[in-house]
PDB file of C-alpha atoms in Angstrom:
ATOM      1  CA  UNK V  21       1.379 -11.689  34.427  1.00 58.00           C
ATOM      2  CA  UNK V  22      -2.402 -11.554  34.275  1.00 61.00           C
ATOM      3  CA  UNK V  23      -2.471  -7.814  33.708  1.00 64.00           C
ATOM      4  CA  UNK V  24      -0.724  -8.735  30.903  1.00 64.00           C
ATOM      5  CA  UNK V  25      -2.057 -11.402  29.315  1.00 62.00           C
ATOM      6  CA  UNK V  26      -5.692  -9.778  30.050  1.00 64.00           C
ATOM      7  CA  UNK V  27      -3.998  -6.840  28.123  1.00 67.00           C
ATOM      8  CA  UNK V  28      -3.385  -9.294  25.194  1.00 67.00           C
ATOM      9  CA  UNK V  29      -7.035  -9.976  25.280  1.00 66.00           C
ATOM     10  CA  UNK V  30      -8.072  -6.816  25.140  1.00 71.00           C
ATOM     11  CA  UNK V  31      -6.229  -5.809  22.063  1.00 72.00           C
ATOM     12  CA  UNK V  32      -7.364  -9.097  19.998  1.00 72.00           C
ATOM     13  CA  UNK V  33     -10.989  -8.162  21.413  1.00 75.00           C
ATOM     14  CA  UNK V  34     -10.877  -4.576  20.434  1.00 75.00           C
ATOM     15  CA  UNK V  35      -9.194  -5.959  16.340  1.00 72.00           C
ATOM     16  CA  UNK V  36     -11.806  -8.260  16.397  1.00 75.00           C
ATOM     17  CA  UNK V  37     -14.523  -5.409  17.103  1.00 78.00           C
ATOM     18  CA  UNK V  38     -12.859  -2.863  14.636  1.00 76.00           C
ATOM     19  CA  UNK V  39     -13.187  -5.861  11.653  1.00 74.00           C
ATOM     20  CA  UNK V  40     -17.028  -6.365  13.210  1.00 81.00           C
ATOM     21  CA  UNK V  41     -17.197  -2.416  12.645  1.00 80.00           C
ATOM     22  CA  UNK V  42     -15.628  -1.995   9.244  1.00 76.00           C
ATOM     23  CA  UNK V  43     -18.101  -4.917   7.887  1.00 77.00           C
ATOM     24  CA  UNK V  44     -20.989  -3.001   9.237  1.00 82.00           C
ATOM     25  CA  UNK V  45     -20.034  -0.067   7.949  1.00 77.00           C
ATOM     26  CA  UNK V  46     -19.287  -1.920   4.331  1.00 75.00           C
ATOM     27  CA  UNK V  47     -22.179  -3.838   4.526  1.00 79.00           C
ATOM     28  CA  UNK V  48     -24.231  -0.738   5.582  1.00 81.00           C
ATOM     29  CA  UNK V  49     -22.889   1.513   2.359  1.00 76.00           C
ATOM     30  CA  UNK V  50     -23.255  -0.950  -0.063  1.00 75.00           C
ATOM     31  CA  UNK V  51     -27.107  -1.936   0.879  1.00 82.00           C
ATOM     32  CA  UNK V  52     -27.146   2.478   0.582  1.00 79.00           C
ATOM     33  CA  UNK V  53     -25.759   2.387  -2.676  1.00 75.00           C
ATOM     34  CA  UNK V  54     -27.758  -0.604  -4.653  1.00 77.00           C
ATOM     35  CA  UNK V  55     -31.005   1.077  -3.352  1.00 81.00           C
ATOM     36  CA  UNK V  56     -29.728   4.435  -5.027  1.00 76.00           C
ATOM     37  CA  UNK V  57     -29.041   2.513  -7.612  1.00 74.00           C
ATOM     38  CA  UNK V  58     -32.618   0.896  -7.760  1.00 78.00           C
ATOM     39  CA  UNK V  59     -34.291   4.857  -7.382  1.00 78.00           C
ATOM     40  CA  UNK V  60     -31.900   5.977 -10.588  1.00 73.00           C
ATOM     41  CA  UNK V  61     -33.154   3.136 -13.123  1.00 71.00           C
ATOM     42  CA  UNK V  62     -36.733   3.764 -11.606  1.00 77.00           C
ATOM     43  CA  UNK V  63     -36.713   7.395 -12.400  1.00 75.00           C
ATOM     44  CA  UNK V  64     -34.169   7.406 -14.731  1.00 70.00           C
ATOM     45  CA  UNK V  65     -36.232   8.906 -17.327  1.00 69.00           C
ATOM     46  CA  UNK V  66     -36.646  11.849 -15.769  1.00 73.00           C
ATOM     47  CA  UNK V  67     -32.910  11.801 -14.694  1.00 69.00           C
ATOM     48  CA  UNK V  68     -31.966  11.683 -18.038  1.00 67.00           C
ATOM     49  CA  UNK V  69     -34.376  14.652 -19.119  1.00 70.00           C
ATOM     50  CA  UNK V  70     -32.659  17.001 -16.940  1.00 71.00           C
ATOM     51  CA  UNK V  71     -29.215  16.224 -17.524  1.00 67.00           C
ATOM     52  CA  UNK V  72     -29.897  16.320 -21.522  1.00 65.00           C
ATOM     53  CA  UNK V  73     -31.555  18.325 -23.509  1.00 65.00           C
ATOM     54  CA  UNK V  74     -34.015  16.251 -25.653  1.00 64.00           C
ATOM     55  CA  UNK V  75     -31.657  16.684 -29.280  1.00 62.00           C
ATOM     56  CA  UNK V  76     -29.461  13.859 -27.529  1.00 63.00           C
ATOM     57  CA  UNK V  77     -30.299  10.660 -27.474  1.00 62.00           C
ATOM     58  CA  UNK V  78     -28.851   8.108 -24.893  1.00 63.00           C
ATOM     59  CA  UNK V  79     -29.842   4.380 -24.127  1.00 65.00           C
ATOM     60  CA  UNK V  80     -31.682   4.327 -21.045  1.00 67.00           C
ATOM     61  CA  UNK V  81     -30.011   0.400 -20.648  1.00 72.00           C
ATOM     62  CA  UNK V  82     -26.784   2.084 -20.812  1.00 75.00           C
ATOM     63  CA  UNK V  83     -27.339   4.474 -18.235  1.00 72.00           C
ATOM     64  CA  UNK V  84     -28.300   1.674 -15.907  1.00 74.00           C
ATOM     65  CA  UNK V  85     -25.049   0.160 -17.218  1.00 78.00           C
ATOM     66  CA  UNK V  86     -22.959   3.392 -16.360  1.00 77.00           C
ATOM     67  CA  UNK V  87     -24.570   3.839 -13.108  1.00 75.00           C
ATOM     68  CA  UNK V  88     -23.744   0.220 -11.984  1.00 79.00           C
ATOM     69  CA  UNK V  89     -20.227   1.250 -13.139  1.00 80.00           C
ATOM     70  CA  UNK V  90     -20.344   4.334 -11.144  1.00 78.00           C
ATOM     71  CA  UNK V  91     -21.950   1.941  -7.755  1.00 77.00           C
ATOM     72  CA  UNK V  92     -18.654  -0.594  -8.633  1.00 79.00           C
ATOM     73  CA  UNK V  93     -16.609   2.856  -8.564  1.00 81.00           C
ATOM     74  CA  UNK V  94     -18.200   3.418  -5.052  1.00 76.00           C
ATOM     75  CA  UNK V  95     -17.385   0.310  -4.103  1.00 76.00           C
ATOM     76  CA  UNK V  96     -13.975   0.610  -4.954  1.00 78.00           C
ATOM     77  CA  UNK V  97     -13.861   3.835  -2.662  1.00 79.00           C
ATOM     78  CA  UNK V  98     -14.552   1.669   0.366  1.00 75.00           C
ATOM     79  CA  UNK V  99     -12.080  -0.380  -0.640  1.00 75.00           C
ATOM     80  CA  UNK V 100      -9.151   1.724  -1.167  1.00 77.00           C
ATOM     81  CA  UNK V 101      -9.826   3.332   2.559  1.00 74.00           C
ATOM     82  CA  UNK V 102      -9.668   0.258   4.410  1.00 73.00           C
ATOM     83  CA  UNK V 103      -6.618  -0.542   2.407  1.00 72.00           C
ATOM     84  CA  UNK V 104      -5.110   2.282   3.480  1.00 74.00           C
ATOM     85  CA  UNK V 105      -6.455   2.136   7.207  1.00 68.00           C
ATOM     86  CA  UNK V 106      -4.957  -1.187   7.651  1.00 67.00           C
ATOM     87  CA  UNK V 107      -2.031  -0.819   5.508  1.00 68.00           C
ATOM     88  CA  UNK V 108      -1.157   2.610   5.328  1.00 70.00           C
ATOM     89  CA  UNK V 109       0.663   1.811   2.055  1.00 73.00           C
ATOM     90  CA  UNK V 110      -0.550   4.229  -0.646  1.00 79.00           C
ATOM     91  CA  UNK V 111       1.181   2.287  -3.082  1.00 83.00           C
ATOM     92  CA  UNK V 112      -1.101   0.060  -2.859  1.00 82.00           C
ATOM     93  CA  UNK V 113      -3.940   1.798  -4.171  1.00 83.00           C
ATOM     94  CA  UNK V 114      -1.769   3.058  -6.962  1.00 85.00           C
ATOM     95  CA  UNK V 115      -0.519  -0.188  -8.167  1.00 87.00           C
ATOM     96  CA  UNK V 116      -4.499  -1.396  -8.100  1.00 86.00           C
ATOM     97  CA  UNK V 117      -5.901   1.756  -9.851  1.00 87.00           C
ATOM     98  CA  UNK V 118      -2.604   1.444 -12.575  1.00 90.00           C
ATOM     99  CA  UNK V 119      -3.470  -2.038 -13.434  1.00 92.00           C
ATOM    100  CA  UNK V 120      -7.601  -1.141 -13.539  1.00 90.00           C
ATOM    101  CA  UNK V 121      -6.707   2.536 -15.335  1.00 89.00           C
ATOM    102  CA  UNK V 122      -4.501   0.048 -18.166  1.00 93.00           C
ATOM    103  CA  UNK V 123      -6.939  -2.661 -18.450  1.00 93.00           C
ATOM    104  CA  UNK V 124     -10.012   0.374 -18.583  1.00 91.00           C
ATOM    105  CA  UNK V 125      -8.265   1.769 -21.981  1.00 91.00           C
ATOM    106  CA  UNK V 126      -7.387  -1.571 -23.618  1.00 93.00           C
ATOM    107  CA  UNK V 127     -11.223  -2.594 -22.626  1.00 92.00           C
ATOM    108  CA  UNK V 128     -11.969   0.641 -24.140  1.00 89.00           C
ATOM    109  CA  UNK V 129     -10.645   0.561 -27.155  1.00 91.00           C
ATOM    110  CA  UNK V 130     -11.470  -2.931 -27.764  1.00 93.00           C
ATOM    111  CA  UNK V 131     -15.419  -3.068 -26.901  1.00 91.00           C
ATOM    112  CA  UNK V 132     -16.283   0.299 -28.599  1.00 88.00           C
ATOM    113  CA  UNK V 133     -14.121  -1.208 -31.975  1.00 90.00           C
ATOM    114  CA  UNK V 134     -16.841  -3.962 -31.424  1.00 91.00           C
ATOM    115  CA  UNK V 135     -19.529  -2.964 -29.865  1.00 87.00           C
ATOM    116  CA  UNK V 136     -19.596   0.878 -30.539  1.00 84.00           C
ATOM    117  CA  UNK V 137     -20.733   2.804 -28.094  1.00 80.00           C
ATOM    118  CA  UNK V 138     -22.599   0.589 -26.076  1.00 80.00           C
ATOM    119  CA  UNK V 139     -18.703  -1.240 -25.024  1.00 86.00           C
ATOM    120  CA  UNK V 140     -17.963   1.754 -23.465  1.00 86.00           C
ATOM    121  CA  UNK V 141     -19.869   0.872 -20.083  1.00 87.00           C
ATOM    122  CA  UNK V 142     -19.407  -2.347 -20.082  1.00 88.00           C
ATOM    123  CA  UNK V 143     -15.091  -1.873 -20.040  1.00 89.00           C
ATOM    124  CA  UNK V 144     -16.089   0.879 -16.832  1.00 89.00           C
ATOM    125  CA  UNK V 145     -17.778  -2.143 -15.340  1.00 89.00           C
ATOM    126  CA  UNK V 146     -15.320  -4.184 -16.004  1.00 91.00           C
ATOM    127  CA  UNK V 147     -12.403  -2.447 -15.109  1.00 91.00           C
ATOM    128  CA  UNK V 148     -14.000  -0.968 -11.286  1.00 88.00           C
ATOM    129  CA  UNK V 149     -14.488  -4.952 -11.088  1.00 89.00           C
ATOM    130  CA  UNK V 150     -10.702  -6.032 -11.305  1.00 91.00           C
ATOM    131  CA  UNK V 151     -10.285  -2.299  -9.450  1.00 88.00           C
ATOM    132  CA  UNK V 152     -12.240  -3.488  -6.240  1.00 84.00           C
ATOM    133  CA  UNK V 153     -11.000  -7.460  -6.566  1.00 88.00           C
ATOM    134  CA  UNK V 154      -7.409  -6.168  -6.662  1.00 87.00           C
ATOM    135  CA  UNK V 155      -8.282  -3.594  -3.681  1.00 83.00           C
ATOM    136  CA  UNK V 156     -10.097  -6.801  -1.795  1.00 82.00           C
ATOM    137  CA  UNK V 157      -6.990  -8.570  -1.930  1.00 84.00           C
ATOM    138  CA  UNK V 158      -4.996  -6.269  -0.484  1.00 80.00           C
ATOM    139  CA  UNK V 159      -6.616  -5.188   1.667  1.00 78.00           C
ATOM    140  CA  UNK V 160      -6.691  -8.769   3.280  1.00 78.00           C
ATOM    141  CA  UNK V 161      -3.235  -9.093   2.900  1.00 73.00           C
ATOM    142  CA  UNK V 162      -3.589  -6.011   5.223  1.00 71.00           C
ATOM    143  CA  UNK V 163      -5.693  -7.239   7.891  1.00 72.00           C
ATOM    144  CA  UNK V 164      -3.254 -10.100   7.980  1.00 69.00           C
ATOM    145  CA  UNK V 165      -0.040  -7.583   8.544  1.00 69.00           C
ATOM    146  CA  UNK V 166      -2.292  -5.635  10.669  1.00 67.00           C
ATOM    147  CA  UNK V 167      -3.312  -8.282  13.614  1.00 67.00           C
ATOM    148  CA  UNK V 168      -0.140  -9.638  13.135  1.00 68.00           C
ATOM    149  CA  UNK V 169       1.415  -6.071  14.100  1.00 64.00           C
ATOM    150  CA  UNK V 170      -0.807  -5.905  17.116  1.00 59.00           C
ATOM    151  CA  UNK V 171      -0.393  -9.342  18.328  1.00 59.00           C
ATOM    152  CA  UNK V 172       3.514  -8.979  17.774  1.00 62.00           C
ATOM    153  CA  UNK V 173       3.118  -5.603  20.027  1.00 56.00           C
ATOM    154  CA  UNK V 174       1.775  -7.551  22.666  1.00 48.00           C
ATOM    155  CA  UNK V 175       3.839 -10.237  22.965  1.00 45.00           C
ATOM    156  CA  UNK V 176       7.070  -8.131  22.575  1.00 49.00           C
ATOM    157  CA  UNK V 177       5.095  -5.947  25.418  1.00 50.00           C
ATOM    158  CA  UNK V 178       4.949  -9.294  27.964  1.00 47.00           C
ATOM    159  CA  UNK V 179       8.506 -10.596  26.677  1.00 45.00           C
ATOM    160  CA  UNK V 180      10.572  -7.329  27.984  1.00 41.00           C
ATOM    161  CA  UNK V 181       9.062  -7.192  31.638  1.00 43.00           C
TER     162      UNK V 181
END
């Protein structure tokens, strides 16, 4: 019976470490990615040179703006694989990037009738937003089913011997 229930421990110790992990690991790419983030709008004049020849013209405020889109993409990336890890429910990550791919065209279409072309980053920002909320959540919902399976494990585990 103490084997068992020192078994039991275990496994809650070792969920509890992998969530202690994951946030390390999320907390580790994210600090990665704003400081990238910081080096593009600090040399982003230079950036821009070499991606476009000098007859274009772009905004350097809305390449910032694009890049934080692109760091909210990244984000999102992290999101969607501890969705899946926990989960293991692709359809998940579908249903969030339907509903963010949706709202990114109606965004689209509605900030650059206003705005021009300047709305355009601001609907990518927008949309990886509601991408990584809606990923946040459930991925929660996740960790929730996922202790839950490993708890139930155990206890079915000391209930049959």
């Amino acid at each position: 019976v103490l084997f068992k229930q020192a078994e039991e421990v275990k496994k809650i110790e070792e969920y509890h470490a992998f969530r202690i992990k994951i946030k390390h690991i999320l907390a580790g790419y994210t600090i990665l990615s704003v400081l990238i983030l910081m080096l593009v709008f600090i040399i982003k004049v230079f950036i821009l040179r070499i991606l476009l020849p000098s007859s274009y013209i772009i905004d350097s405020m809305l390449f910032f703006y694009i890049s934080i889109g692109g760091l909210l993409f990244q984000y999102g990336q992290v999101q969607t694989v501890l969705c899946l890890h926990t989960s293991g429910d692709s359809r998940l990550v579908l249903y969030a990037n339907i509903i963010a791919g949706l709202t990114y065209l109606l965004l689209l279409v509605i900030f650059v009738k206003k705005y021009s072309v300047e709305g355009a980053p601001f609907a990518f920002i927008l949309c990886n937003i509601l991408r990584s909320t809606l990923l946040y959540l459930f991925s929660i919902k996740s960790w929730a089913n996922f202790k839950d399976k490993i708890l139930s494990k155990s206890l079915t585990n000391n209930n049959y011997e």
